[in-house]
Amino acid sequence: MGRKREFDEEAVLAGAMMAFRRHGYAGLSILELEAATQISAGSLYNAYGDKEGLYRAVFDFYFRKVIDPRIGSAQTLDDLEKVAIDLFNPPFSDGLGCLVTNAAVEFRNSAGTGGYFAGRGLDTIEAAALRAVRADMGDGNEPAALRIVLLYQGMLVLTRAGRLSNAYKDAVRAEFDRLRRQAKSTFPAIREQNAKGD
Amino acid sequence: MGRKREFDEEAVLAGAMMAFRRHGYAGLSILELEAATQISAGSLYNAYGDKEGLYRAVFDFYFRKVIDPRIGSAQTLDDLEKVAIDLFNPPFSDGLGCLVTNAAVEFRNSAGTGGYFAGRGLDTIEAAALRAVRADMGDGNEPAALRIVLLYQGMLVLTRAGRLSNAYKDAVRAEFDRLRRQAKSTFPAIREQNAKGD
DNA sequence: TAAGTTTTAGTATGGACATTCTAGAATGGA
DNA sequence: TCCATTCTAGAATGTCCATACTAAAACTTA
């Protein structure tokens, strides 16, 4: 069956993920990818076909390791608040932002890999926000969910600009507090009802 | 004093601005800039030194024509709401987003031109939000101002991803309505006091 | 109108980059 | 132990790009 791969694919993808997160797609050269992954260009091309193939693999990895477990599985406002506030804590406070947001800005809604994964990531985030708001606040509060999406994307822009100061943490927490308060006062039975459903 | 410039500088900067807004800095070639500005590379280099010099000039133009008059001069929540809602209307609904936000994502807080203007633009936006919130709501509501910054930056990410649907318009309007309502109920005298000051 | 200067368009140029190619090394099966 | 296959590293290739250069055109001043 031929020679075995010498590299640890998870380590390569993790290294490439960091590099893509830092430099974007076009801004990252194969030379830099060799350094970030610790494998040669020959091996990268053999394993992933081309730079875009590696980008695809990195996005799959990012969804599998980050987006899906953290956001795709979020069910409540508390879950989403944790996602947001974690931007102030390691490892998410590294100022590199989110591959999805960065790709959305770099590729817009274009046809290729970047546009596709950006759209899929934003879908996941929007769906999670709607799910959490409906669960905790009931129907009719979709605007609150969309504001959470906007707040979160805004945080990712500011963290990348190195401007997500602690003042923003209070601002975001206050918004989640307000939503939970509103949930309790308007639909007092919803949380308990959900709890029963477990 | 030598031959006169044949091009209209405002037209060149406007064309280059659109192109930089669409493609970012690294993603835009001199060849594309020739097409966008309708002048030759020779003239571009003669007038602006290099690509980065043109980028600087475009950013100056963008601040002078867009950021300063629209955001730098905003004094009230109404003013800011107009800025935000205009993202749903031409010419701001073109899906290209804001040069400042795009540069913040492309350059992070790096040392060069992009990082500098991104920071300056975000300063302007944050200052405007704080100014408007203090004017309409009084002191102590800075978190509300920071949330406006986040919402706006989030809108710019989503518009660039082609995902700023009309549902987001309602969500943003509702937030400004809420802030104005809160302003009225908590500090009923503030608006009238400001009105007197005119 | 001659001289000097700036602008313009177009043509080099040199470098960076993604990708391909090559040769050798490792692996498993016959 | 040979053979076919896959992997690896590094060198070679061709393209694209930012920028420099060149010569002609247009303008100002004397």
CSV table of N, CA and C (backbone and C1' of nucleotides) in Angstrom, one decimal, chain D:
chain,number,residue,atom,x,y,z
D,1,DT,P,16.8,-9.9,1.1
D,1,DT,O5',16.0,-11.0,0.3
D,1,DT,C5',16.5,-11.7,-0.9
D,1,DT,C4',15.6,-11.3,-2.0
D,1,DT,C3',15.7,-9.9,-2.5
D,1,DT,O3',15.4,-9.9,-3.9
D,1,DT,C1',13.6,-10.2,-1.8
D,2,DC,P,16.3,-9.2,-5.0
D,2,DC,O5',15.2,-8.5,-5.9
D,2,DC,C5',14.8,-9.1,-7.0
D,2,DC,C4',13.3,-8.9,-7.1
D,2,DC,C3',12.9,-7.6,-7.8
D,2,DC,O3',12.0,-7.9,-8.9
D,2,DC,C1',11.6,-7.9,-5.8
D,3,DC,P,11.8,-6.8,-10.0
D,3,DC,O5',10.3,-6.3,-9.7
D,3,DC,C5',9.3,-7.2,-9.1
D,3,DC,C4',8.0,-6.5,-8.9
D,3,DC,C3',7.9,-5.2,-9.7
D,3,DC,O3',6.6,-5.0,-10.2
D,3,DC,C1',7.7,-4.9,-7.3
D,4,DA,P,6.3,-3.9,-11.2
D,4,DA,O5',5.1,-3.1,-10.5
D,4,DA,C5',4.1,-3.9,-9.8
D,4,DA,C4',3.4,-3.0,-8.8
D,4,DA,C3',3.1,-1.6,-9.3
D,4,DA,O3',1.8,-1.3,-9.0
D,4,DA,C1',4.3,-1.5,-7.2
D,5,DT,P,1.1,0.1,-9.3
D,5,DT,O5',1.2,0.8,-7.9
D,5,DT,C5',0.7,0.2,-6.8
D,5,DT,C4',0.9,1.0,-5.6
D,5,DT,C3',0.7,2.5,-5.8
D,5,DT,O3',-0.3,2.9,-4.8
D,5,DT,C1',2.8,2.2,-4.7
D,6,DT,P,-1.0,4.3,-4.9
D,6,DT,O5',-0.4,5.1,-3.7
D,6,DT,C5',-0.4,4.5,-2.4
D,6,DT,C4',0.6,5.3,-1.5
D,6,DT,C3',0.5,6.8,-1.6
D,6,DT,O3',0.4,7.2,-0.2
D,6,DT,C1',2.7,6.2,-1.9
D,7,DC,P,0.0,8.8,0.1
D,7,DC,O5',1.4,9.3,0.7
D,7,DC,C5',2.0,8.5,1.8
D,7,DC,C4',3.5,9.0,1.9
D,7,DC,C3',3.6,10.5,2.1
D,7,DC,O3',4.2,10.7,3.4
D,7,DC,C1',5.1,9.6,0.5
D,8,DT,P,4.3,12.2,3.9
D,8,DT,O5',5.7,12.7,3.5
D,8,DT,C5',6.9,12.1,3.9
D,8,DT,C4',8.1,12.6,3.2
D,8,DT,C3',8.1,14.1,3.2
D,8,DT,O3',9.2,14.5,4.1
D,8,DT,C1',8.7,13.2,1.1
D,9,DA,P,9.3,16.1,4.5
D,9,DA,O5',10.5,16.5,3.5
D,9,DA,C5',11.7,15.8,3.4
D,9,DA,C4',12.5,16.4,2.3
D,9,DA,C3',12.6,17.9,2.3
D,9,DA,O3',14.0,18.3,2.3
D,9,DA,C1',11.9,17.0,0.2
D,10,DG,P,14.4,19.8,2.3
D,10,DG,O5',14.7,20.1,0.8
D,10,DG,C5',15.5,19.1,0.1
D,10,DG,C4',15.4,19.4,-1.4
D,10,DG,C3',15.5,20.9,-1.7
D,10,DG,O3',16.4,21.0,-2.8
D,10,DG,C1',13.6,20.0,-2.8
D,11,DA,P,17.0,22.5,-3.2
D,11,DA,O5',17.1,22.4,-4.8
D,11,DA,C5',17.3,21.1,-5.4
D,11,DA,C4',16.6,21.0,-6.8
D,11,DA,C3',16.8,22.3,-7.6
D,11,DA,O3',17.1,22.0,-8.9
D,11,DA,C1',14.5,21.8,-7.3
D,12,DA,P,17.2,23.1,-10.0
D,12,DA,O5',15.8,23.1,-10.8
D,12,DA,C5',15.4,21.9,-11.5
D,12,DA,C4',14.1,22.2,-12.2
D,12,DA,C3',14.2,23.4,-13.1
D,12,DA,O3',13.6,23.0,-14.4
D,12,DA,C1',12.4,23.6,-11.6
D,13,DT,P,13.4,24.1,-15.6
D,13,DT,O5',11.9,24.6,-15.4
D,13,DT,C5',10.9,23.6,-15.3
D,13,DT,C4',9.5,24.3,-15.4
D,13,DT,C3',9.5,25.6,-16.2
D,13,DT,O3',8.3,25.5,-17.0
D,13,DT,C1',8.7,26.1,-14.1
D,14,DG,P,8.4,26.3,-18.5
D,14,DG,O5',7.0,27.1,-18.3
D,14,DG,C5',5.9,26.5,-17.7
D,14,DG,C4',5.1,27.6,-17.0
D,14,DG,C3',5.0,28.9,-17.8
D,14,DG,O3',3.6,29.3,-17.8
D,14,DG,C1',5.7,29.4,-15.6
D,15,DT,P,3.1,30.5,-18.6
D,15,DT,O5',2.3,31.3,-17.5
D,15,DT,C5',1.6,30.5,-16.5
D,15,DT,C4',1.3,31.5,-15.3
D,15,DT,C3',0.8,32.9,-15.8
D,15,DT,O3',-0.3,33.2,-15.1
D,15,DT,C1',2.6,33.1,-14.2
D,16,DC,P,-1.2,34.5,-15.6
D,16,DC,O5',-1.2,35.4,-14.4
D,16,DC,C5',-1.2,34.8,-13.1
D,16,DC,C4',-0.6,35.9,-12.1
D,16,DC,C3',-1.1,37.3,-12.4
D,16,DC,O3',-1.6,37.8,-11.2
D,16,DC,C1',1.3,37.1,-12.1
D,17,DC,P,-2.4,39.2,-11.2
D,17,DC,O5',-1.3,40.1,-10.4
D,17,DC,C5',-0.7,39.6,-9.3
D,17,DC,C4',0.5,40.4,-9.0
D,17,DC,C3',0.2,41.9,-9.2
D,17,DC,O3',0.3,42.6,-8.0
D,17,DC,C1',2.4,41.2,-10.1
D,18,DA,P,-0.3,44.1,-8.0
D,18,DA,O5',1.0,44.9,-7.5
D,18,DA,C5',1.7,44.5,-6.4
D,18,DA,C4',3.1,45.1,-6.4
D,18,DA,C3',3.2,46.6,-6.4
D,18,DA,O3',4.1,47.0,-5.5
D,18,DA,C1',4.3,45.6,-8.3
D,19,DT,P,4.3,48.6,-5.3
D,19,DT,O5',5.4,48.9,-6.4
D,19,DT,C5',6.7,48.2,-6.3
D,19,DT,C4',7.5,48.5,-7.5
D,19,DT,C3',7.7,50.0,-7.8
D,19,DT,O3',9.1,50.3,-7.6
D,19,DT,C1',7.4,48.7,-9.8
D,20,DA,P,9.7,51.7,-8.0
D,20,DA,O5',10.5,51.4,-9.3
D,20,DA,C5',11.4,50.3,-9.4
D,20,DA,C4',12.1,50.3,-10.7
D,20,DA,C3',12.6,51.7,-11.1
D,20,DA,O3',13.9,51.5,-11.8
D,20,DA,C1',11.1,51.0,-12.7
D,21,DC,P,14.7,52.8,-12.4
D,21,DC,O5',14.3,52.7,-13.9
D,21,DC,C5',14.5,51.5,-14.7
D,21,DC,C4',14.0,51.7,-16.1
D,21,DC,C3',14.5,53.0,-16.8
D,21,DC,O3',15.0,52.6,-18.0
D,21,DC,C1',12.1,52.7,-17.0
D,22,DT,P,15.8,53.7,-18.9
D,22,DT,O5',14.8,54.0,-20.0
D,22,DT,C5',14.2,53.0,-20.8
D,22,DT,C4',13.3,53.5,-21.8
D,22,DT,C3',13.7,54.8,-22.4
D,22,DT,O3',13.6,54.8,-23.8
D,22,DT,C1',11.5,55.0,-21.6
D,23,DA,P,14.4,55.8,-24.8
D,23,DA,O5',13.3,56.4,-25.6
D,23,DA,C5',12.2,55.6,-26.1
D,23,DA,C4',11.0,56.4,-26.3
D,23,DA,C3',11.3,57.8,-26.9
D,23,DA,O3',10.3,58.1,-27.9
D,23,DA,C1',10.0,58.1,-24.9
D,24,DA,P,10.5,59.2,-29.0
D,24,DA,O5',9.0,59.8,-29.2
D,24,DA,C5',7.9,58.9,-29.1
D,24,DA,C4',6.8,59.6,-28.3
D,24,DA,C3',6.5,61.0,-28.8
D,24,DA,O3',5.1,61.1,-29.1
D,24,DA,C1',6.7,61.0,-26.5
D,25,DA,P,4.5,62.4,-29.9
D,25,DA,O5',3.6,63.1,-28.8
D,25,DA,C5',2.6,62.3,-28.1
D,25,DA,C4',2.1,63.1,-26.9
D,25,DA,C3',1.7,64.5,-27.3
D,25,DA,O3',0.4,64.8,-26.7
D,25,DA,C1',3.2,64.5,-25.5
D,26,DA,P,-0.4,66.0,-27.1
D,26,DA,O5',-0.3,67.0,-25.9
D,26,DA,C5',-0.9,66.5,-24.6
D,26,DA,C4',-0.4,67.5,-23.5
D,26,DA,C3',-0.7,69.0,-23.8
D,26,DA,O3',-1.3,69.5,-22.7
D,26,DA,C1',1.5,68.7,-23.2
D,27,DC,P,-2.3,70.8,-22.8
D,27,DC,O5',-1.6,71.8,-21.9
D,27,DC,C5',-1.2,71.4,-20.5
D,27,DC,C4',0.1,72.1,-20.1
D,27,DC,C3',0.1,73.6,-20.4
D,27,DC,O3',-0.2,74.3,-19.1
D,27,DC,C1',2.2,72.6,-20.7
D,28,DT,P,-0.1,75.9,-19.1
D,28,DT,O5',1.4,76.1,-18.7
D,28,DT,C5',1.9,75.5,-17.5
D,28,DT,C4',3.2,76.3,-17.1
D,28,DT,C3',3.1,77.8,-17.1
D,28,DT,O3',3.7,78.3,-16.0
D,28,DT,C1',4.8,77.0,-18.6
D,29,DT,P,3.7,79.9,-15.7
D,29,DT,O5',5.1,80.3,-16.2
D,29,DT,C5',6.2,79.5,-15.8
D,29,DT,C4',7.5,79.9,-16.5
D,29,DT,C3',7.7,81.5,-16.7
D,29,DT,O3',9.0,81.8,-16.3
D,29,DT,C1',7.9,80.4,-18.7
D,30,DA,P,9.4,83.3,-16.1
D,30,DA,O5',10.5,83.5,-17.2
D,30,DA,C5',11.5,82.5,-17.3
D,30,DA,C4',12.2,82.7,-18.7
D,30,DA,C3',12.4,84.2,-19.0
D,30,DA,O3',13.8,84.3,-19.5
D,30,DA,C1',11.2,83.1,-20.8
